[in-house]
Amino acid sequence: MKRSLAIALLVLLAALVAISYMAKRPKPKTPVIVLPEKISFFFTDPLRPENPSHCIDTILIGAIDASTRCIDAAIYGFDRTNILNAFLRAHQRGVVIRIVTEKDIYDNPRYRPTYQAMQEAGIPVKLDNNVSKYEYLMHNKFIVIDRHRVWTGSCNLTYAGFTYNGNDAVLIDSRDLAEAYTLEFEEMFLYNRWGERKSDNNEELFSIGGKKVELYISPSDMVETQVIKKIDSARSSIFLAMFYLTNDHIYTAIKRAIERGVTVKAVLDERGASNNHSEALKLVRNENGVIDALSGLVHHKFCVIDKDGPDPIVITGSANWSRAGMNYNDDNTLIIHDRSAADAYFAQWCKLCDDATCLYPHSADTSPPEPPRVTYHHYNRGPCHARIEWNTSQIAATSYNLYRSETPDGPYELVANISKKEALKSSDYQKAEEKDGMEGSYYAHYDDFDVSPGITYYYVLTTLVGDIESSYSNVYSEKIQPAPAAPNTFSLIWSTANQ
């Protein structure tokens, strides 16, 4: 009896000790999911911009939805509602989210509502402080998920970025690379260091799934020098898809490659090529480049070097090949040594090049012809009128009909018939001298002044070959801005007198 009582007391004591231990034991943390190291590449399809099955934002949303611990995002333009909702869902399930962005972008009425929605939900948004007379940018587009997964590339989180613009994204599973991006993020978010005030504190060389990857952060890692080294190493081929190519030193390296017999071919964005500092037209004149034919932008910043050689290389990231992108903006550039990467990027390059040189120019050869491509967005809007831009490189086209409506679904009424000759004369991308005109550029415009301020108008164009008319083009809309207010004469005189 006594022995049984003793055993019972020992069992009770053991149970009490166990209960006490369990009470003091820390609650288990969210399990850390370790993914195998992997690099994946994704491209927008601007030739089929409205096809949801080709929209790569679903990849990013899936990565955000799979997050369990934390997300750090250094992003630029942001108006994509489905990605905003993915961030909000992650925040609601307890994922810690931190955001940095460019102040000028935050102040833009187009993007401010998205950032404010995150702030209202309790997600901190830090604005850049890269202040100088040149107003350099926080131009990154990277997201670090759970400290082991990185999304980066050329794609802004915008409607145009995922549809009409040519963009690429890289999704990398690597704890070491994620740590390097986190260090860059925290310099901005925690320590308020931007641009030239940042330190060079990140690792630059990585082995990810057996593939050599280099990461260079602008401006601290001398990115321009690294890009030039890779161009100088080219032995057989260089294929570029570029938004801006305005960096003189990089162009000089490209020119050296051409002179030593390297095949150099570029697909160049029409807007970027029209920049007064662009080197793009020199490549076009020498038959080393073509101007794109997209409704959106060739927003890529990628280069494929020696795709068939022993060490094929892809250079990509958020940094434009400009002086600011390489040396002053907050940006990031990846250099990936991998044949599968080179093959994927070269396939995207071929798609853009074929479209610019063959597919779209001959798209009016059929009966009925294909419609023209109306520019999705452009940078030369003005008050009291709508400007409609389109690509006129369809060889067989003889004229165009412009239609307008006050509702997106019509009905559309004819505004003007524009002959091919009139359209070609309308280009406003000519430089100071005729010899510096936009060779290879076929963008025309029509200004509609028969409009009222405050009203949004919707426009479509058709191509005509003789009397045979195409279907409607993609829709372009514009809300008419009022004329700028005249200055108050009395206030102006008073202010001048008191300076």
XYZ file of C-alpha atoms in Angstrom:
499
model
C 0.000 0.000 0.000
C 2.749 2.413 1.020
C 4.726 1.462 -2.092
C 1.731 2.176 -4.344
C 1.212 5.549 -2.657
C 4.872 6.423 -3.172
C 4.681 5.528 -6.856
C 1.525 7.634 -7.261
C 3.237 10.601 -5.590
C 6.258 10.213 -7.899
C 4.008 10.126 -10.960
C 2.148 13.248 -9.736
C 5.440 15.050 -9.090
C 6.708 14.159 -12.572
C 3.473 15.455 -14.091
C 3.768 18.736 -12.177
C 7.369 19.172 -13.345
C 6.329 18.524 -16.940
C 3.453 21.004 -16.724
C 5.771 23.618 -15.220
C 8.311 23.057 -18.020
C 5.688 23.329 -20.714
C 4.352 26.554 -19.198
C 7.820 28.148 -19.215
C 8.796 26.814 -22.664
C 8.765 29.521 -25.334
C 6.064 29.250 -27.930
C 7.346 27.740 -31.172
C 8.192 30.323 -33.813
C 6.796 30.220 -37.330
C 8.692 27.353 -38.954
C 11.468 28.455 -41.258
C 10.972 26.905 -44.680
C 14.308 26.247 -46.370
C 13.895 26.111 -50.153
C 16.516 24.625 -52.464
C 18.651 27.235 -54.180
C 17.120 28.127 -57.523
C 17.055 30.910 -60.153
C 13.926 31.461 -62.270
C 13.350 33.992 -65.066
C 10.098 35.595 -66.169
C 9.165 37.977 -68.990
C 6.128 40.091 -69.726
C 4.420 39.555 -73.089
C 3.762 43.041 -74.504
C 2.635 41.510 -77.809
C -0.357 40.043 -75.939
C -0.754 42.585 -73.136
C -4.343 41.781 -72.206
C -3.866 38.004 -71.989
C -4.046 37.155 -68.248
C -2.372 33.780 -68.767
C 0.837 35.584 -69.750
C 0.908 38.043 -66.834
C 3.891 37.397 -64.610
C 2.400 39.274 -61.649
C 0.804 35.944 -60.673
C 4.317 34.625 -59.911
C 5.041 37.529 -57.561
C 1.622 37.276 -55.904
C 2.201 33.567 -55.309
C 5.549 34.322 -53.648
C 3.972 36.993 -51.411
C 1.073 34.695 -50.522
C 3.577 31.986 -49.531
C 5.463 34.307 -47.149
C 5.360 33.412 -43.447
C 7.701 35.798 -41.630
C 8.789 39.054 -43.294
C 8.882 41.051 -46.539
C 11.213 43.962 -47.332
C 10.392 45.815 -50.560
C 12.327 48.617 -52.278
C 9.969 49.608 -55.077
C 9.332 52.465 -57.494
C 6.073 52.862 -59.452
C 3.221 50.944 -57.776
C -0.446 50.930 -58.822
C -1.138 47.211 -59.345
C -4.160 46.490 -57.117
C -3.785 42.709 -57.049
C -0.216 43.012 -55.731
C -1.340 45.578 -53.140
C -3.985 43.096 -51.983
C -1.332 40.369 -51.685
C 0.745 42.643 -49.427
C -2.331 43.426 -47.317
C -3.197 39.731 -46.984
C 0.342 38.983 -45.818
C 0.197 41.832 -43.304
C -3.143 40.580 -41.947
C -1.724 37.106 -41.257
C 1.177 38.581 -39.299
C 3.961 38.895 -41.857
C 6.195 41.888 -41.000
C 6.343 44.184 -44.058
C 8.633 47.189 -44.595
C 8.625 49.424 -47.690
C 10.988 52.039 -49.136
C 10.147 54.111 -52.200
C 11.069 57.231 -54.150
C 9.567 60.412 -52.696
C 8.615 61.838 -56.105
C 6.774 58.609 -56.908
C 4.952 58.711 -53.571
C 3.866 62.292 -54.328
C 2.561 61.301 -57.784
C -1.283 61.167 -57.718
C -1.154 57.994 -59.803
C 0.806 56.045 -57.171
C 0.059 57.770 -53.861
C -3.249 55.910 -53.197
C -1.482 52.534 -53.305
C 1.198 53.566 -50.834
C -1.345 55.278 -48.587
C -3.459 52.104 -48.524
C -0.473 50.243 -47.087
C 0.197 52.969 -44.543
C -3.432 52.978 -43.443
C -3.172 49.235 -42.877
C -0.149 49.792 -40.604
C 2.641 48.963 -43.078
C 5.537 51.451 -42.722
C 6.596 53.261 -45.917
C 9.949 55.086 -45.865
C 10.590 57.809 -48.474
C 14.026 58.353 -49.985
C 16.297 61.221 -49.024
C 18.722 61.133 -51.971
C 18.749 64.911 -52.171
C 20.943 66.825 -54.613
C 20.421 69.380 -57.326
C 19.944 66.479 -59.778
C 17.297 64.700 -57.644
C 18.664 61.179 -58.042
C 16.188 58.356 -57.583
C 15.431 55.356 -55.378
C 14.863 53.322 -58.526
C 15.026 49.729 -57.180
C 12.364 47.111 -57.882
C 13.403 44.352 -55.450
C 11.498 42.394 -52.813
C 13.073 40.131 -50.183
C 10.696 37.461 -48.847
C 11.361 35.548 -45.602
C 15.076 36.363 -45.812
C 15.663 33.626 -48.402
C 13.834 34.653 -51.597
C 14.513 37.695 -53.833
C 12.383 39.163 -56.628
C 14.158 41.767 -58.777
C 14.496 42.984 -62.363
C 13.190 45.822 -64.524
C 9.475 45.548 -63.746
C 7.681 48.271 -61.797
C 4.593 47.087 -59.914
C 2.248 48.877 -62.314
C -0.467 47.984 -64.792
C 1.699 49.018 -67.757
C 4.746 47.347 -66.235
C 3.121 43.908 -66.328
C 1.197 44.295 -69.610
C 2.214 46.762 -72.330
C 5.878 47.204 -71.346
C 8.652 44.752 -72.117
C 10.049 43.744 -68.709
C 11.891 40.886 -67.041
C 11.976 39.570 -63.493
C 14.277 37.184 -61.659
C 13.107 35.118 -58.678
C 16.023 33.667 -56.715
C 15.936 31.328 -53.741
C 19.199 31.946 -51.873
C 19.653 32.866 -48.233
C 23.062 34.461 -48.919
C 21.774 36.649 -51.761
C 18.713 37.605 -49.709
C 21.016 38.711 -46.890
C 22.909 41.007 -49.276
C 19.666 42.593 -50.477
C 18.467 42.933 -46.863
C 21.631 44.847 -45.956
C 20.974 47.202 -48.872
C 17.352 47.618 -47.820
C 18.210 48.373 -44.190
C 20.754 51.023 -45.137
C 17.799 52.939 -46.563
C 15.005 51.918 -44.193
C 16.859 51.875 -40.846
C 19.790 54.233 -41.338
C 18.360 56.736 -43.863
C 21.353 56.345 -46.185
C 20.695 56.883 -49.864
C 22.768 57.292 -53.002
C 26.396 58.178 -52.391
C 25.938 58.130 -48.595
C 25.555 54.347 -48.525
C 28.492 52.101 -47.637
C 29.789 49.163 -49.657
C 28.821 46.468 -47.147
C 27.296 43.672 -49.219
C 28.765 40.490 -50.648
C 29.096 40.601 -54.437
C 29.929 37.034 -55.536
C 27.601 34.066 -54.981
C 27.195 30.452 -56.024
C 23.483 29.701 -56.346
C 22.521 26.190 -57.362
C 25.996 25.775 -58.829
C 25.698 28.979 -60.896
C 27.952 31.998 -60.473
C 25.983 35.176 -59.715
C 27.332 38.689 -59.146
C 25.360 41.447 -57.398
C 26.326 45.099 -57.721
C 24.495 47.903 -55.932
C 24.404 51.425 -57.332
C 26.164 53.633 -56.548
C 28.473 51.988 -53.979
C 29.705 48.989 -56.033
C 31.124 50.774 -59.120
C 28.487 49.157 -61.338
C 29.571 50.965 -64.496
C 33.058 49.496 -64.171
C 31.661 45.974 -63.718
C 29.398 46.261 -66.773
C 32.272 47.563 -68.925
C 34.478 44.651 -67.798
C 31.880 42.179 -69.001
C 31.424 43.967 -72.345
C 35.201 44.034 -72.802
C 35.278 40.281 -72.136
C 32.838 39.532 -75.010
C 34.350 37.383 -77.751
C 31.461 36.506 -80.065
C 28.150 38.295 -79.410
C 26.302 40.963 -77.423
C 22.510 41.282 -77.561
C 20.912 44.224 -75.764
C 17.327 45.211 -74.941
C 17.458 48.713 -73.500
C 15.198 51.476 -72.271
C 17.940 54.080 -71.840
C 21.438 53.828 -73.317
C 22.962 57.197 -72.471
C 26.156 56.220 -70.648
C 29.086 57.355 -72.808
C 31.609 55.030 -71.161
C 29.455 51.947 -71.687
C 28.743 52.924 -75.302
C 32.491 53.304 -75.877
C 32.968 49.730 -74.581
C 30.225 48.527 -76.953
C 31.965 50.333 -79.806
C 35.249 48.606 -78.912
C 33.453 45.249 -79.080
C 32.127 46.061 -82.572
C 35.603 47.092 -83.731
C 37.129 43.777 -82.635
C 34.517 41.815 -84.576
C 31.940 40.985 -81.878
C 28.370 40.738 -83.215
C 26.390 43.508 -81.494
C 22.617 43.814 -81.923
C 20.220 45.939 -79.870
C 16.468 46.435 -79.539
C 16.057 50.001 -78.321
C 13.059 51.750 -76.848
C 11.762 54.590 -79.004
C 11.234 56.908 -76.030
C 14.667 56.182 -74.631
C 16.285 56.650 -78.039
C 14.685 60.087 -78.370
C 16.593 61.306 -75.296
C 19.044 64.033 -76.219
C 21.902 62.120 -74.570
C 21.070 58.737 -76.089
C 23.704 56.667 -77.850
C 20.994 54.428 -79.335
C 20.805 56.133 -82.729
C 24.492 55.488 -83.363
C 23.768 51.768 -83.120
C 20.744 52.139 -85.420
C 22.708 54.065 -88.057
C 25.426 51.401 -88.085
C 22.840 48.589 -88.392
C 23.647 47.351 -84.899
C 20.227 48.262 -83.513
C 16.519 48.651 -84.245
C 13.810 50.807 -82.681
C 10.973 48.878 -81.053
C 7.349 48.717 -82.273
C 5.497 48.130 -78.982
C 2.496 50.038 -77.691
C 4.343 50.270 -74.384
C 8.024 50.582 -73.568
C 11.018 48.346 -74.017
C 11.682 48.849 -70.317
C 14.328 46.114 -70.130
C 17.884 46.769 -69.022
C 19.384 43.445 -70.095
C 22.353 42.242 -72.074
C 23.295 38.721 -73.208
C 27.019 38.182 -73.780
C 28.562 35.230 -75.658
C 25.370 33.156 -75.526
C 27.037 30.271 -77.389
C 30.417 30.565 -75.682
C 31.851 28.643 -72.724
C 30.741 31.317 -70.208
C 27.420 32.841 -71.333
C 26.445 35.892 -69.272
C 23.238 37.808 -68.602
C 23.315 41.322 -67.145
C 19.969 42.555 -65.832
C 18.372 44.508 -62.996
C 16.722 47.844 -62.282
C 19.578 50.152 -63.355
C 19.244 51.940 -66.684
C 22.474 52.099 -68.662
C 22.802 55.776 -67.928
C 25.186 57.875 -65.870
C 22.591 58.221 -63.112
C 21.547 54.550 -63.155
C 25.116 53.319 -62.813
C 26.603 55.956 -60.514
C 23.996 57.905 -58.538
C 20.553 56.280 -58.244
C 19.701 53.573 -55.718
C 19.617 50.581 -58.090
C 20.766 46.982 -58.367
C 22.365 44.940 -61.166
C 22.756 41.162 -61.406
C 25.329 39.390 -63.584
C 24.351 35.746 -64.042
C 26.749 33.200 -65.544
C 24.384 30.532 -66.850
C 23.456 29.060 -70.225
C 19.777 28.596 -69.373
C 19.570 32.270 -68.391
C 21.282 33.321 -71.618
C 18.901 31.153 -73.661
C 15.814 32.586 -71.920
C 16.888 36.204 -72.326
C 17.987 35.689 -75.922
C 14.559 34.210 -76.728
C 12.925 37.378 -75.342
C 15.330 39.508 -77.370
C 14.443 37.617 -80.568
C 10.728 38.093 -79.925
C 11.143 41.872 -79.602
C 13.508 42.118 -82.578
C 11.297 40.031 -84.885
C 8.302 42.140 -83.944
C 10.126 45.403 -84.709
C 11.689 44.292 -87.993
C 9.221 41.835 -89.489
C 5.927 41.051 -87.780
C 4.482 44.506 -87.170
C 5.826 46.154 -90.377
C 4.019 43.469 -92.423
C 0.870 43.370 -90.272
C -1.055 45.420 -92.881
C -0.271 42.980 -95.688
C -3.324 40.878 -94.857
C -6.893 41.670 -95.883
C -8.277 43.199 -93.778
C -5.092 44.662 -92.307
C -4.183 44.455 -88.633
C -4.888 47.646 -86.625
C -2.095 50.056 -85.710
C -0.572 50.100 -82.237
C -1.531 53.111 -80.168
C 1.032 54.177 -77.595
C -0.195 53.182 -74.152
C 1.467 56.073 -72.364
C 3.810 58.879 -73.284
C 5.500 61.905 -71.787
C 4.284 64.848 -73.836
C 0.742 65.495 -72.676
C -0.456 69.082 -72.497
C -3.468 71.046 -71.267
C -6.686 71.572 -73.243
C -6.089 68.747 -75.736
C -5.483 65.019 -76.093
C -2.457 63.689 -77.920
C -2.798 60.290 -79.567
C 0.398 58.520 -80.671
C 0.744 55.416 -82.817
C 3.294 53.393 -84.716
C 3.148 53.885 -88.496
C 5.698 51.271 -89.572
C 3.051 49.089 -91.253
C 4.470 49.149 -94.780
C 1.203 48.674 -96.700
C -0.840 51.225 -94.722
C -2.122 54.185 -96.770
C -4.041 56.102 -94.091
C -5.547 55.922 -90.604
C -8.953 56.689 -89.103
C -9.117 58.128 -85.590
C -12.289 57.518 -83.551
C -13.379 58.940 -80.185
C -15.895 58.161 -77.450
C -16.672 59.376 -73.926
C -17.143 55.799 -72.693
C -14.622 52.936 -73.005
C -17.070 50.658 -74.840
C -18.189 53.247 -77.398
C -19.946 54.039 -79.582
C -16.969 55.613 -81.349
C -17.318 58.503 -83.786
C -14.851 59.425 -86.529
C -12.607 62.362 -85.582
C -10.124 62.448 -88.460
C -8.666 60.586 -91.401
C -4.884 60.956 -91.496
C -2.911 59.990 -94.577
C 0.311 58.012 -94.182
C 2.259 61.031 -95.438
C 0.626 63.338 -92.882
C 1.271 60.837 -90.116
C 4.967 60.539 -90.925
C 5.353 64.315 -90.969
C 3.796 64.636 -87.510
C 6.666 63.014 -85.613
C 7.949 65.354 -82.912
C 10.970 63.247 -81.982
C 13.319 65.101 -84.314
C 16.473 66.469 -82.713
C 18.007 69.881 -83.268
C 19.392 69.071 -86.724
C 17.798 67.011 -89.496
C 20.792 64.656 -89.588
C 20.076 63.730 -85.949
C 16.479 62.707 -86.636
C 15.006 59.480 -85.341
C 16.137 56.955 -87.933
C 14.016 53.859 -87.654
C 11.318 55.619 -85.633
C 7.801 55.584 -87.022
C 5.735 57.132 -84.251
C 3.157 59.704 -85.304
C 0.749 61.834 -83.313
C -2.555 63.674 -83.664
C -3.653 66.458 -81.307
C -7.379 66.620 -80.608
C -8.343 70.122 -79.444
C -12.101 69.634 -79.805
C -12.358 68.512 -76.183
C -13.523 69.827 -72.785
C -11.394 69.978 -69.598
C -12.221 67.431 -66.923
C -13.689 64.866 -69.327
C -12.000 61.544 -70.085
C -11.991 60.640 -73.772
C -11.332 57.212 -75.270
C -9.631 56.816 -78.653
C -9.077 53.995 -81.132
C -7.370 53.972 -84.510
C -7.775 51.841 -87.609
C -5.378 51.134 -90.470
C -6.601 51.551 -94.043
C -5.072 49.974 -97.132
C -6.950 51.796 -99.845
C -10.588 51.413 -98.794
C -10.075 48.282 -96.702
C -10.171 49.103 -92.990
C -8.856 47.163 -90.020
C -10.610 46.518 -86.742
C -10.110 48.932 -83.839
C -6.719 49.288 -82.180
C -6.114 49.073 -78.455
C -7.911 51.847 -76.550
C -6.088 54.972 -75.399
C -7.745 57.232 -72.815
C -6.882 60.649 -71.522
C -8.499 63.000 -69.020
C -8.246 66.535 -70.394
C -6.323 68.910 -68.171
C -7.401 72.551 -67.852
C -5.210 75.430 -68.953
C -2.787 76.566 -66.243
C -4.121 79.407 -64.139
C -2.894 82.868 -65.116
C -0.650 84.475 -62.478
C -2.155 87.113 -60.218
C -0.769 90.348 -61.689
C -0.975 92.299 -58.431
C 0.760 89.530 -56.446
C 3.453 89.212 -59.112
C 4.184 92.975 -59.057
C 4.187 93.025 -55.239
C 6.491 90.016 -55.017
C 8.931 91.476 -57.562
C 9.048 94.814 -55.785
C 9.879 93.176 -52.450
C 12.665 90.800 -53.500
